[in-house]
Structures are given as C-alpha cells and as structure tokens.
Short mmCIF file of C-alpha atoms in Angstrom, two decimals:
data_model
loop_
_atom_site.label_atom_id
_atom_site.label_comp_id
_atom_site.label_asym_id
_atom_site.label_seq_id
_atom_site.Cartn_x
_atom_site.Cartn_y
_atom_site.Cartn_z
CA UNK I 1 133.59 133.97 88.64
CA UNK I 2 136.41 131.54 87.87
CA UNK I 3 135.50 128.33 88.59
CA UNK I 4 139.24 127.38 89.47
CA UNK I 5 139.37 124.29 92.46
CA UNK I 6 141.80 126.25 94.55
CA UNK I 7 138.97 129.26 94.71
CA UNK I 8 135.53 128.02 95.54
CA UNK I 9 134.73 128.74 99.15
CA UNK I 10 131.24 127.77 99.25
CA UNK I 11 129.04 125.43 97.02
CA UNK I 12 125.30 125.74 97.18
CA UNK I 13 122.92 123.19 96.14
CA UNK I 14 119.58 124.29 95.40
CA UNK I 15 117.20 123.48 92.57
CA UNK I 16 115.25 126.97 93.39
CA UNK I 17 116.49 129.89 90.96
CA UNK I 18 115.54 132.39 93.23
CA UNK I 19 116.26 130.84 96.64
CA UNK I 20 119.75 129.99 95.36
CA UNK I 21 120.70 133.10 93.63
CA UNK I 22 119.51 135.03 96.99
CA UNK I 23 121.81 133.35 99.10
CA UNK I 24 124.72 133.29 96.18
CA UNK I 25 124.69 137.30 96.02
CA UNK I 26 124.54 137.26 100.27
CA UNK I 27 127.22 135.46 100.60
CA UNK I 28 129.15 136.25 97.39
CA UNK I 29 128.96 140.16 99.05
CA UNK I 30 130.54 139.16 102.30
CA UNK I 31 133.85 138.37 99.75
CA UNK I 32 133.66 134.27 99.18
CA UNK I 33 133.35 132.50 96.04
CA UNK I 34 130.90 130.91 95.29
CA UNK I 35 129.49 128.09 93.02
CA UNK I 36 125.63 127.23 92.33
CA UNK I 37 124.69 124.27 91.40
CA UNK I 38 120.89 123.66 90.55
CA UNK I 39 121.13 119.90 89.65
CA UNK I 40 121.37 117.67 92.68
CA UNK I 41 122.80 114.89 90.18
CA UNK I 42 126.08 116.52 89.76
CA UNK I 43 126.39 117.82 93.34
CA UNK I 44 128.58 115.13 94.18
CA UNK I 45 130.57 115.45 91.63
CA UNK I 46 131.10 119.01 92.11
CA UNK I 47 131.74 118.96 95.48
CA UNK I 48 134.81 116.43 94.91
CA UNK I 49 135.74 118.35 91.92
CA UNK I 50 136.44 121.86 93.52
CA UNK I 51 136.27 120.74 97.26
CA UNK I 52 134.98 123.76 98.99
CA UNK I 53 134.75 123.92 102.36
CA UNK I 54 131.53 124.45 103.26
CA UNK I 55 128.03 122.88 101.12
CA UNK I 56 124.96 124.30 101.63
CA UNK I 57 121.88 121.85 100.31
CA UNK I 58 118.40 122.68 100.01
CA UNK I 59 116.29 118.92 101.12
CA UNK I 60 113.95 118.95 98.83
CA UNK I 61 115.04 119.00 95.29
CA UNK I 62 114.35 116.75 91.83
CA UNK I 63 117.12 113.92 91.66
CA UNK I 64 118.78 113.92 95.17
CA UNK I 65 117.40 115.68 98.09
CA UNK I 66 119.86 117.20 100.51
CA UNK I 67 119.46 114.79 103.34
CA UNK I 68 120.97 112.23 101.10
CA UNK I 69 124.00 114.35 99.58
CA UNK I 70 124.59 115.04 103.41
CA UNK I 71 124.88 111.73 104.23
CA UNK I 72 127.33 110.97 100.70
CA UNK I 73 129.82 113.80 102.24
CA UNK I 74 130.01 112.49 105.17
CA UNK I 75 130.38 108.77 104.47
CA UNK I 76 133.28 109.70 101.55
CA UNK I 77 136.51 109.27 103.11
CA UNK I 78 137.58 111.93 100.54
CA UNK I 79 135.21 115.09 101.31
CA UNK I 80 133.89 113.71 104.72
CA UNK I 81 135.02 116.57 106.44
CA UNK I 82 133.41 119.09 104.15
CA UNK I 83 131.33 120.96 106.14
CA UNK I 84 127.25 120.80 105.76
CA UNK I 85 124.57 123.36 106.42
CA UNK I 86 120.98 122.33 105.50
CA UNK I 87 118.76 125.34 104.50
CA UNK I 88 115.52 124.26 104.14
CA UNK I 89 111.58 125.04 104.33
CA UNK I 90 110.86 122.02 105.33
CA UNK I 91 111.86 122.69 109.15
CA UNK I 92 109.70 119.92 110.84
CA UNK I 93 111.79 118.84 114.28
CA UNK I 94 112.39 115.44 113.00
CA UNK I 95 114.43 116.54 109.77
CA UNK I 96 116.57 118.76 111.78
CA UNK I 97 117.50 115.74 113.96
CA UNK I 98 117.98 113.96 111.05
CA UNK I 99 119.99 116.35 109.64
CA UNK I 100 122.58 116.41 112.40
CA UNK I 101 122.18 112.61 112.90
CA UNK I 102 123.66 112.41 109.28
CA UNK I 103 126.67 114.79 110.27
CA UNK I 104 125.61 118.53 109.33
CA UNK I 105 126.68 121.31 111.21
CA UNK I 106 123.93 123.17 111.08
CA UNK I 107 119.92 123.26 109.78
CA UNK I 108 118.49 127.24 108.86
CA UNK I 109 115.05 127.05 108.48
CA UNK I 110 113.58 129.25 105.30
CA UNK I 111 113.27 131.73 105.59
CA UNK I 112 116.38 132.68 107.15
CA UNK I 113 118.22 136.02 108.20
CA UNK I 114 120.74 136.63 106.19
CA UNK I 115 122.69 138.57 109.22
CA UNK I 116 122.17 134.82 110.76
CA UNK I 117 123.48 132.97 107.64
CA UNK I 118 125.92 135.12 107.30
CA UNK I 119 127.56 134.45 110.76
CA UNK I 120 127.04 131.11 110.87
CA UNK I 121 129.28 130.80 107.77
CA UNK I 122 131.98 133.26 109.16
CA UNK I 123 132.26 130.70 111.80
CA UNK I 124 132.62 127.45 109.56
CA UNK I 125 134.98 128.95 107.16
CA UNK I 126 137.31 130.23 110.44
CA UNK I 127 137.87 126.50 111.44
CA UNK I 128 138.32 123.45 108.37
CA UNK I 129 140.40 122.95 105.08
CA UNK I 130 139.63 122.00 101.94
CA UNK I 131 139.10 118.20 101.12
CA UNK I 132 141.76 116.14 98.95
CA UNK I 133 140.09 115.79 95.27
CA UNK I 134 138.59 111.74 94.88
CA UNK I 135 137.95 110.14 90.97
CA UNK I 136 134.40 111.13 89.68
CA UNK I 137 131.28 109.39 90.61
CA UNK I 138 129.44 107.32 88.61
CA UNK I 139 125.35 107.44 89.11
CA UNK I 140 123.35 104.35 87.69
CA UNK I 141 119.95 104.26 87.03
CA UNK I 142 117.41 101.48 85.85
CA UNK I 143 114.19 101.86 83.94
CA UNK I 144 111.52 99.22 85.28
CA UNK I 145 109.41 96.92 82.30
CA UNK I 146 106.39 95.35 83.16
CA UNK I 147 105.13 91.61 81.78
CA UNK I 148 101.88 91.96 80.27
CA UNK I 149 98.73 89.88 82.01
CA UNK I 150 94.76 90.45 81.50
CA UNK I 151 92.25 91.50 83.88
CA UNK I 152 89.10 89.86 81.98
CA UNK I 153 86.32 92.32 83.92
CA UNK I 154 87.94 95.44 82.70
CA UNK I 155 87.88 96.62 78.92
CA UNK I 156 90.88 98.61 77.64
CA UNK I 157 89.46 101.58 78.16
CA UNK I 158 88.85 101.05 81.41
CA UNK I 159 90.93 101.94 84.92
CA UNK I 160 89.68 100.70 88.17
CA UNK I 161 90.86 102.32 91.32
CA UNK I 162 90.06 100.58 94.65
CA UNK I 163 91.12 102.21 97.96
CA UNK I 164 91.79 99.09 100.72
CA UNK I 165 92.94 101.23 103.42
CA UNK I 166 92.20 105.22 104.24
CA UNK I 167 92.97 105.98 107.47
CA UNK I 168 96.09 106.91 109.62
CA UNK I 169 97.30 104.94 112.08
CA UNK I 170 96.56 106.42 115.32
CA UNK I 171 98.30 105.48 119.22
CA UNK I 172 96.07 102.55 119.72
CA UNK I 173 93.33 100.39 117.67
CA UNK I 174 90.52 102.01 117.22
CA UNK I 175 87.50 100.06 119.25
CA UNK I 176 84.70 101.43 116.96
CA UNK I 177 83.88 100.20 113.80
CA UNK I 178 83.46 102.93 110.71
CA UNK I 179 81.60 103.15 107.91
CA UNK I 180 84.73 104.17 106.26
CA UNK I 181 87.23 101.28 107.35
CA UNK I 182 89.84 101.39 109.95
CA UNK I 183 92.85 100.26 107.53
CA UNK I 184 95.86 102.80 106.96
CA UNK I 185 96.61 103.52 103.45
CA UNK I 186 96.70 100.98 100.42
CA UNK I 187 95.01 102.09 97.12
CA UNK I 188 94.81 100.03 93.96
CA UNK I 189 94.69 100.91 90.12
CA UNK I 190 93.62 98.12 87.82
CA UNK I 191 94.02 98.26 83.96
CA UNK I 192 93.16 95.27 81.91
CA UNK I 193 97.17 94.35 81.76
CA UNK I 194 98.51 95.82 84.68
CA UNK I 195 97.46 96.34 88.81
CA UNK I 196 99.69 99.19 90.57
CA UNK I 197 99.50 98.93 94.62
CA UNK I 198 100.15 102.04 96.53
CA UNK I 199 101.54 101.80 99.81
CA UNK I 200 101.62 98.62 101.48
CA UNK I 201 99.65 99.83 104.93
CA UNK I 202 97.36 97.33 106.54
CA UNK I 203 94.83 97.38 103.50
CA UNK I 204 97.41 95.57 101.22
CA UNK I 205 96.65 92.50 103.34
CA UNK I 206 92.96 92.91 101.52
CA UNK I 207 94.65 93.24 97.78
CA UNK I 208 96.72 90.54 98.62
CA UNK I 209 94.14 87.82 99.07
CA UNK I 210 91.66 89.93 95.93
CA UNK I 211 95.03 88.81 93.58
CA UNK I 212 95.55 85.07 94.78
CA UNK I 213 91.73 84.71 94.23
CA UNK I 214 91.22 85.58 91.08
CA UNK I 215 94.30 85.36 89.19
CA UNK I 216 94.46 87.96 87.35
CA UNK I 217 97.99 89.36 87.37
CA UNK I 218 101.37 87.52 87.96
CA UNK I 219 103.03 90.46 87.67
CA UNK I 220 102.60 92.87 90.83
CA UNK I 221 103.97 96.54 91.32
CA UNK I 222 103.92 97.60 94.15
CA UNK I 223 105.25 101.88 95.32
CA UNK I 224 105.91 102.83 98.49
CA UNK I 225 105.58 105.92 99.16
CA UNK I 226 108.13 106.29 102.49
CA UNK I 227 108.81 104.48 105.68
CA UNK I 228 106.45 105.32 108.47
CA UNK I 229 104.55 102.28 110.18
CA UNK I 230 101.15 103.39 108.55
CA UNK I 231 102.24 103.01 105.15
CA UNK I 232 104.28 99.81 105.62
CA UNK I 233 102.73 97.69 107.87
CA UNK I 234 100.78 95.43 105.98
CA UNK I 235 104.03 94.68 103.49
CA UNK I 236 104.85 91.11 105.18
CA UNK I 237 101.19 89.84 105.33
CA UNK I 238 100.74 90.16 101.48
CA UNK I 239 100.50 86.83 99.77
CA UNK I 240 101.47 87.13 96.72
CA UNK I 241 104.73 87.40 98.23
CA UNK I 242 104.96 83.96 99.15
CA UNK I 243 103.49 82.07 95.96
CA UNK I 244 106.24 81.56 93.41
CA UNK I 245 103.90 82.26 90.48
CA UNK I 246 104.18 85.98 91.29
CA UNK I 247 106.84 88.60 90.51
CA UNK I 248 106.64 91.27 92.82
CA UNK I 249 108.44 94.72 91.81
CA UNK I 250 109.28 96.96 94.90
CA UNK I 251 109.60 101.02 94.04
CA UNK I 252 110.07 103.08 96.60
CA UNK I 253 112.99 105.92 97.58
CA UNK I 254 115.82 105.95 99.68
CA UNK I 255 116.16 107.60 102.82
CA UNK I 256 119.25 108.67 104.95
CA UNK I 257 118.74 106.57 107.89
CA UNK I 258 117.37 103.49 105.90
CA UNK I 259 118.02 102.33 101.99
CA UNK I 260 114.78 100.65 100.37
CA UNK I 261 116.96 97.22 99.97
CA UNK I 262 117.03 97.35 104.07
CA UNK I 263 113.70 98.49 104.43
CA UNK I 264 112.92 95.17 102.21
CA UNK I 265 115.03 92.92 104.19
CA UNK I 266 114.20 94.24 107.50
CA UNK I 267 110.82 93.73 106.71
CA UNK I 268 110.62 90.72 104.44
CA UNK I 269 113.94 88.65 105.56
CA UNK I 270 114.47 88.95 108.78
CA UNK I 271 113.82 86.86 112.23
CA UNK I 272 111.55 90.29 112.78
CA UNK I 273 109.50 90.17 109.97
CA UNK I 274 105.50 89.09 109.70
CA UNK I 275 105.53 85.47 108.57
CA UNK I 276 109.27 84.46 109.81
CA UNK I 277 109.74 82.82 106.49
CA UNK I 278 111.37 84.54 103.59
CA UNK I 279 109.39 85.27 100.34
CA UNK I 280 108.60 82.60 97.56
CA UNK I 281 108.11 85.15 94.69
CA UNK I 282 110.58 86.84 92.59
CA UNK I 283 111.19 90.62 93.76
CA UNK I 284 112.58 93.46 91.91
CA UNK I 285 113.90 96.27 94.02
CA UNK I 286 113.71 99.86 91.90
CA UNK I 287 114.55 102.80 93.73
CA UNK I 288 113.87 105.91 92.66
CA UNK I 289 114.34 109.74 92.81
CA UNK I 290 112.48 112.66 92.19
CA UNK I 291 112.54 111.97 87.99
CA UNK I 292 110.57 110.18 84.97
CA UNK I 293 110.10 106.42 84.86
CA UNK I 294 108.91 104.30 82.19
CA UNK I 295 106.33 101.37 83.92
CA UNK I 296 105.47 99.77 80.49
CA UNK I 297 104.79 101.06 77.20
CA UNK I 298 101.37 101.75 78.55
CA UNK I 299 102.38 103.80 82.14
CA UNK I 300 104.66 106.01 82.81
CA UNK I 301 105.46 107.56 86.11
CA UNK I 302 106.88 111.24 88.11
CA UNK I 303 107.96 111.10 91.48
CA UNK I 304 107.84 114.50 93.44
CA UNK I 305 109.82 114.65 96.96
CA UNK I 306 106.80 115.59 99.74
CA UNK I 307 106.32 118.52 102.43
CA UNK I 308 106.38 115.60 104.93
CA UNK I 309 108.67 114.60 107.43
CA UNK I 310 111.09 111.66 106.41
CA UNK I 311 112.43 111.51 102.35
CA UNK I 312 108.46 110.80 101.09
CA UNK I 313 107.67 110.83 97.88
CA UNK I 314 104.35 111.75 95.91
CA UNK I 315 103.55 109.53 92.21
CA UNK I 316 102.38 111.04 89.46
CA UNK I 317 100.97 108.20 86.85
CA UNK I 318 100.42 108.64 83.42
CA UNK I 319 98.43 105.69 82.08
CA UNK I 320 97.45 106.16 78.30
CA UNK I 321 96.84 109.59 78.96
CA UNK I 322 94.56 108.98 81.95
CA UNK I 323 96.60 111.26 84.90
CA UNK I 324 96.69 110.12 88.50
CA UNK I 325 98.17 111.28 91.71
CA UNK I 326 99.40 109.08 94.36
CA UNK I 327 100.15 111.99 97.72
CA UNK I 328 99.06 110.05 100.84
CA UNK I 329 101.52 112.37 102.93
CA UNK I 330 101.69 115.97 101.98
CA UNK I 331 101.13 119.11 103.56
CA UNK I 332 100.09 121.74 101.39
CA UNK I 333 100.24 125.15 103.46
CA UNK I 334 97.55 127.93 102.76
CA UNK I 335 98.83 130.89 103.50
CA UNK I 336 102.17 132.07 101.50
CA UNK I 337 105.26 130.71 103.12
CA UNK I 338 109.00 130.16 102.58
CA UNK I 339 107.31 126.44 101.23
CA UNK I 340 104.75 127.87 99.10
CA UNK I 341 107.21 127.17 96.38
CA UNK I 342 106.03 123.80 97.25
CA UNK I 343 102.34 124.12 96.53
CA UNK I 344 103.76 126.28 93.07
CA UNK I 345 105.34 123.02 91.80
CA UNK I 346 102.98 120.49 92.88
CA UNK I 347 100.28 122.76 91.25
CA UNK I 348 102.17 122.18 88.08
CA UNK I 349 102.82 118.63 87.93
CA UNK I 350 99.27 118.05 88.97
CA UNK I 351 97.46 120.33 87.14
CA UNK I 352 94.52 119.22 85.06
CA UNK I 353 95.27 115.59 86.28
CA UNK I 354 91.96 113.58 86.10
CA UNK I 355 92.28 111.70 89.67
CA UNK I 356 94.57 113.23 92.93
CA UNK I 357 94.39 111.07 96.04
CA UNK I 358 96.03 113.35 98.56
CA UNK I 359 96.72 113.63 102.63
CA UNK I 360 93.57 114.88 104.13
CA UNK I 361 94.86 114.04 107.70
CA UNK I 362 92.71 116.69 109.63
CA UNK I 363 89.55 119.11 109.57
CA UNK I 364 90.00 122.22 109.56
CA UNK I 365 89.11 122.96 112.82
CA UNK I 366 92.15 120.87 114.21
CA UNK I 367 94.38 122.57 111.47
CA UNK I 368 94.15 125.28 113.44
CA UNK I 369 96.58 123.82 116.06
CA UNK I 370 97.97 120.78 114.15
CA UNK I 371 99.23 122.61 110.96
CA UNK I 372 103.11 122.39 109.93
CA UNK I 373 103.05 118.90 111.09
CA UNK I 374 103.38 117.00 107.21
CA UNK I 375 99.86 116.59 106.96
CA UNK I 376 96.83 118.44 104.97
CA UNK I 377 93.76 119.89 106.18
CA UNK I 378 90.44 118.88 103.96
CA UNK I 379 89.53 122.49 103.07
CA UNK I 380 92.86 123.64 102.60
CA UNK I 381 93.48 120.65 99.96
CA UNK I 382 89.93 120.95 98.36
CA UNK I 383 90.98 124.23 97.28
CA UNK I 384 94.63 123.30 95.83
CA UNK I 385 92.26 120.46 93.99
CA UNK I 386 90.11 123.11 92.54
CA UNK I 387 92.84 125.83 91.70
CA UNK I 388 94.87 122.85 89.82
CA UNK I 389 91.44 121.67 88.20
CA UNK I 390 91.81 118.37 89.24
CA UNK I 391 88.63 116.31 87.94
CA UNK I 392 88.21 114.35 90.72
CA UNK I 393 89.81 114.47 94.42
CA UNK I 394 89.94 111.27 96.96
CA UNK I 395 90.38 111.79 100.51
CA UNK I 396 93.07 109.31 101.95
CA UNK I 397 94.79 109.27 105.68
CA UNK I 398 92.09 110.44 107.26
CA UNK I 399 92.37 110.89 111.19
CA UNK I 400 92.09 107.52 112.93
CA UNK I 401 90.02 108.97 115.67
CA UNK I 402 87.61 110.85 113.52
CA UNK I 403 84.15 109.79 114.20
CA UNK I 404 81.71 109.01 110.96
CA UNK I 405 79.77 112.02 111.63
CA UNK I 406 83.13 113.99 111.31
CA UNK I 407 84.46 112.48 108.36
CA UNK I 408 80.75 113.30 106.91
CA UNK I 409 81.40 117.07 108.29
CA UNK I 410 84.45 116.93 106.53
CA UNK I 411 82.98 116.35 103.30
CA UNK I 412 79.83 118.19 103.52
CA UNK I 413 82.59 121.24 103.87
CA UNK I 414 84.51 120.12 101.25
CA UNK I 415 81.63 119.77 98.73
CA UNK I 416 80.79 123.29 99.23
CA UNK I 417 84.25 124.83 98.63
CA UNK I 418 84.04 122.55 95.13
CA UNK I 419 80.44 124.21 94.22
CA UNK I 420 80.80 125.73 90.78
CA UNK I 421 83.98 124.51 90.37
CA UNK I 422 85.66 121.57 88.02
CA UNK I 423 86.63 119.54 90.54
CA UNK I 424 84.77 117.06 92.52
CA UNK I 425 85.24 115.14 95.74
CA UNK I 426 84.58 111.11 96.00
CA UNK I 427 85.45 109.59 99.14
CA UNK I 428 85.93 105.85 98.59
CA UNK I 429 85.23 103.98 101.53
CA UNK I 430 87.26 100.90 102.37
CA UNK I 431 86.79 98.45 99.85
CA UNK I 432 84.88 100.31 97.54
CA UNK I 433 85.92 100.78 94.09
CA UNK I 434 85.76 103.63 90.99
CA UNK I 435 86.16 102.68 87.47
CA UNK I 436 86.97 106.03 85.21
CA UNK I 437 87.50 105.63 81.49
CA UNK I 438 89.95 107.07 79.23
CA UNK I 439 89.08 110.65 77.68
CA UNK I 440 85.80 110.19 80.38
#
C-alpha cells in the first residue's frame, strides 16, 4: 500500500499482530486503505501525519492505551474531528461510557462481527472529512533515581514484604473484626536502602506511622496502581507527607477522565482533602505507561495495563534479580476468550517471578455469577500462579464481606490446586510480614 496522506482511509491502532492484521484484511477487502500501526507511541503522530478519517484503537496496549489516544484526538483542535471507534476486549460497562464520555463514536466489543464492523464503518466514512495536517508531537519521558538510606534490621540480601491492607472496600464498614484485617490494599517491600509502598488504600495510614517511628528511609516511593477509592483512600492520612525530612515520589498512570498531577492535588491540595493542610515534604510526580523504568541502580520496574475497569496498571519489580508482582486489580479469565491474549502476556512477564501478589476478589463459588467484573477468582488465579511457576502467590483484595471461615475455605481450595506443583500460596494477614532472600 502507498502510504501517501491523501490515501489512508482508516488507521488502526493495535499492539496485537493478529487482532490488527484481522481487521486490516476486513476492512482493506471492503476497498479502503488502510494503515497499521502497532506502537501506540507514534499513533499520534500518525494520525496527524496522514489524517484519516476514521481511528480505530485497541485500550489496552504497551505505551498509550486507547482511552487516552481517544481523548488526544479529540482535545487537538487539528484532528478533533477524526472519528474514533474503540475495539476492545475489555468491554466492562464503565469503559464503554468512558469511551463515549471522551468523544468516540462507537465501542465493538472483541470479538466482533466483522459484517457489524464492517457497517459501522460504511456509515462513518459516508459522513466526515479528513483533518488539516498539525506540526509533529513531541513525547517526553523521565527516568525516576532514588537517594540511598539504610534499613539497619535487614541485611543486603534480604527483602521484606509487609502487606498493611488486603481487603476491598465494600458498601459499608464492616462491623466484625477479622483475623485477616479490614484495611483495603497497601503492601510494602523493604530492602536495606530502599521501601516501595503499593497503593495508598487505608493500610498506608499503618506504613505511614511504621516510617516516622523508626527512621529508616527519607526517601519514600510510593505506586499507585489506579484511581478507585479502595486503593487511594488512605493517601492524605500518610505522615510522611507532612514532615519536611521526607521526599515522597508519586508513580502512578494517567487516566482519561483524571491526570495523576490532579489526582495528587485533588487529594493532597485541596479544601477536600484529609488533613486540609497541604503537604510539608518534597513530592515527585512520575507518571508512567505501560514500559521499563529504572528505580535505582538496584530496582528496576514494568508496568502492564490491567483487565480492570478504569486505565489500572499491574508492577512488575526487578530488585537485584529478586522478581515481584504488584496486580491488586486484575481479572484473569479461565476459559479462552477474545482477552485470553491477556492472560498470554501477563503469563510472560510474570513467568518464573519469585513473589505475585494478585486480585483474588472472590471464591469461586461467587465467580460463578460475578465473573467479567475486573476482578479474579482464587482458584482461577492459583492456577495462572502455577502454570507461570510463580514461587510464591499472595492473596490481596479479598471480599470485604467474606467471613474468616471463608477466606480459610478459600485457601484450603487453593492449597490443593498448588499440590505437586512449584508454586505456593502465603496469605499475609494484616500486618504481618515475609522476608525472602535473594537466589532463596
């Protein structure tokens, strides 16, 4: 095909070879030209390059996801009336509403008819003209560097991972107490130079007043992993954030409807927020995409975009050679779906890692009825654990109104499925920590 501006009809965005190339030859057969691009970097770029008339963006996808190139179109006085059709396996009711909130035309669920596509196309490409060409984009990214600090009870060898918070939040407070803690998600990994905090739900409160006490790290990282209440909660109530011996360093993604600087400020500086006074401490804002980060010379760090509703991301840490997963909010699907590409890649960046701390939001009894809602079933991810020979799994956003003696069940089960296997299960209660060694 010649790649000429005056001949592209139709540009499609999608980093999946075969998803891409499917709906390339569809619609290159009904006579249009098309252009594939599998690097959500240079969609932009492309689009104002040969300004077809009509993008069609997978969401999830290394660099960009689709929500946000959406949203870029439509905000560009140059290409904003480019029209949008997201085509996507992850169909959850919220991102279509998103999706049309941020301008699209349309949102096709995978997988899709292609008698379906087809016409939906005939009838974008009957009613808009191309968009004038605007200069080139320019994309800037940062690399995050980390002060070094000591942790005297840990030797170098040594990584200590704490879990402060494990449960979801649920419609109201929970009345009963639990064995295994009542706060939503905040995990934290301790080396002798550096402490990582994931997710900032109502068990960072707990890390918050561990660091004051005993001094041992001025320099703070903290990674959220997206925007929903359970996971962000407990960000105003941390105090490090308000002692100005502390540098706090914010990671976290953008989403459509909400940047990480506003999340920040919404939560942190505003009349709104927790303490009503602004922070004392430095903070570093990083966000990131799905790519490679460098933490220090002693961590570096993957992100992976999540089968979750909202732009979520999963971390993949790589301290020293010691692997961990971060994936508090993930649905991986058993049976094979239009997403099982999903469970494909995460198998790969995951697999032989020595900790994964994934969703296990449900049993599998509720599953039954609750699945394709962004959140994992225990069985379902003991086996992914096992298949990617994961050394050890840890349960995290467990079901608020789970019971101890179901949360037991739950692991009983999920013991079983492990028997004979590589993997094993720990389930760290709130509080309670695990120190692994290097090459262990």
């Amino acid at each position: 095909m010649n790649e000429n501006s005056e001949n592209i009809d139709i540009i499609i965005i999608d980093d999946d070879p075969m998803t891409g190339e499917l709906t390339k030859d569809i619609l290159k057969d009904e006579g249009w030209n098309i252009l594939l691009i599998d690097d959500s970097m240079k969609a932009i770029e492309g689009i104002k390059k040969y300004r077809p008339k009509l993008v069609i963006a997978d969401i999830m996808m290394p660099g960009i996801n689709g929500m946000e190139i959406c949203k870029r179109i439509k905000s560009d006085p140059e290409i904003k009336t480019t029209r949008v059709i997201i085509l996507s396996g992850k169909s959850y009711e919220t991102e279509k509403q998103k999706a049309m909130n941020l301008g699209a035309d349309y949102f096709i669920p995978k997988p899709y008819e292609p008698a379906k596509l087809i016409e939906i196309v005939k009838t974008i490409l009957g009613s808009t003209a191309k968009a004038p060409p605007p200069p080139t984009p320019k994309i800037k990214t940062e690399e995050p560097r980390l002060k070094v600090n000591l942790n005297q009870e840990l030797d170098i060898e040594s990584i200590k991972v704490t879990a402060y918070g494990i449960r979801g939040l649920g419609e109201k407070l929970p009345s009963q107490p639990s064995r295994f803690g009542r706060q939503t998600p905040s995990f934290s990994i301790e080396t002798k130079k550096d402490i990582l905090i994931l997710d900032a739900g109502t068990g960072i409160v707990e890390v918050g007043e561990k660091i004051i006490k005993e001094q041992f790290y001025v320099n703070i990282w903290i990674f959220i992993t997206h925007f929903h209440l359970d996971n962000t909660i407990g960000l105003g109530n941390f105090k490090p954030l308000f002692d100005t011996n502390h540098t706090i360093n914010i990671v976290g993604p953008n989403d459509p409807e909400k940047s990480l600087r506003e999340f920040i400020k919404s939560s942190l500086y505003s009349s709104f927020s927790a303490k009503g006074i602004p922070p004392k401490a430095k903070i570093n804002i990083y966000e990131v995409l799905e790519e490679k980060y460098e933490i220090s010379d002693d961590i570096k760090m993957a992100t992976m975009y999540a089968n979750h509703p909202t732009t979520t991301v999963i971390y993949l840490f790589n301290i020293n050679g010691f692997k961990i997963t971060y994936a508090p909010d993930s649905e991986i699907w058993e049976e094979a779906t239009a997403f099982q590409d999903y469970n494909e890649r995460l198998q790969r960046f995951t697999q032989g890692f020595d900790v994964l701390i994934h969703d296990s939001y449900y049993n599998d009894e509720d599953y039954k009825t609750m699945h394709h809602h962004g959140h994992s079933c225990i069985s379902v991810i003991s086996s992914f654990a096992a298949k990617s020979k994961i050394k050890t799994f840890i349960p995290v956003n467990i079901n608020p109104t789970y019971t101890d003696e179901q949360i037991e069940d739950m692991m009983t089960k999920a013991n079983k499925l492990l028997e004979g296997t590589q993997t094993k299960i720990l389930i760290l209660k709130e509080n309670e920590s695990q120190i692994f060694k290097k090459g262990g």
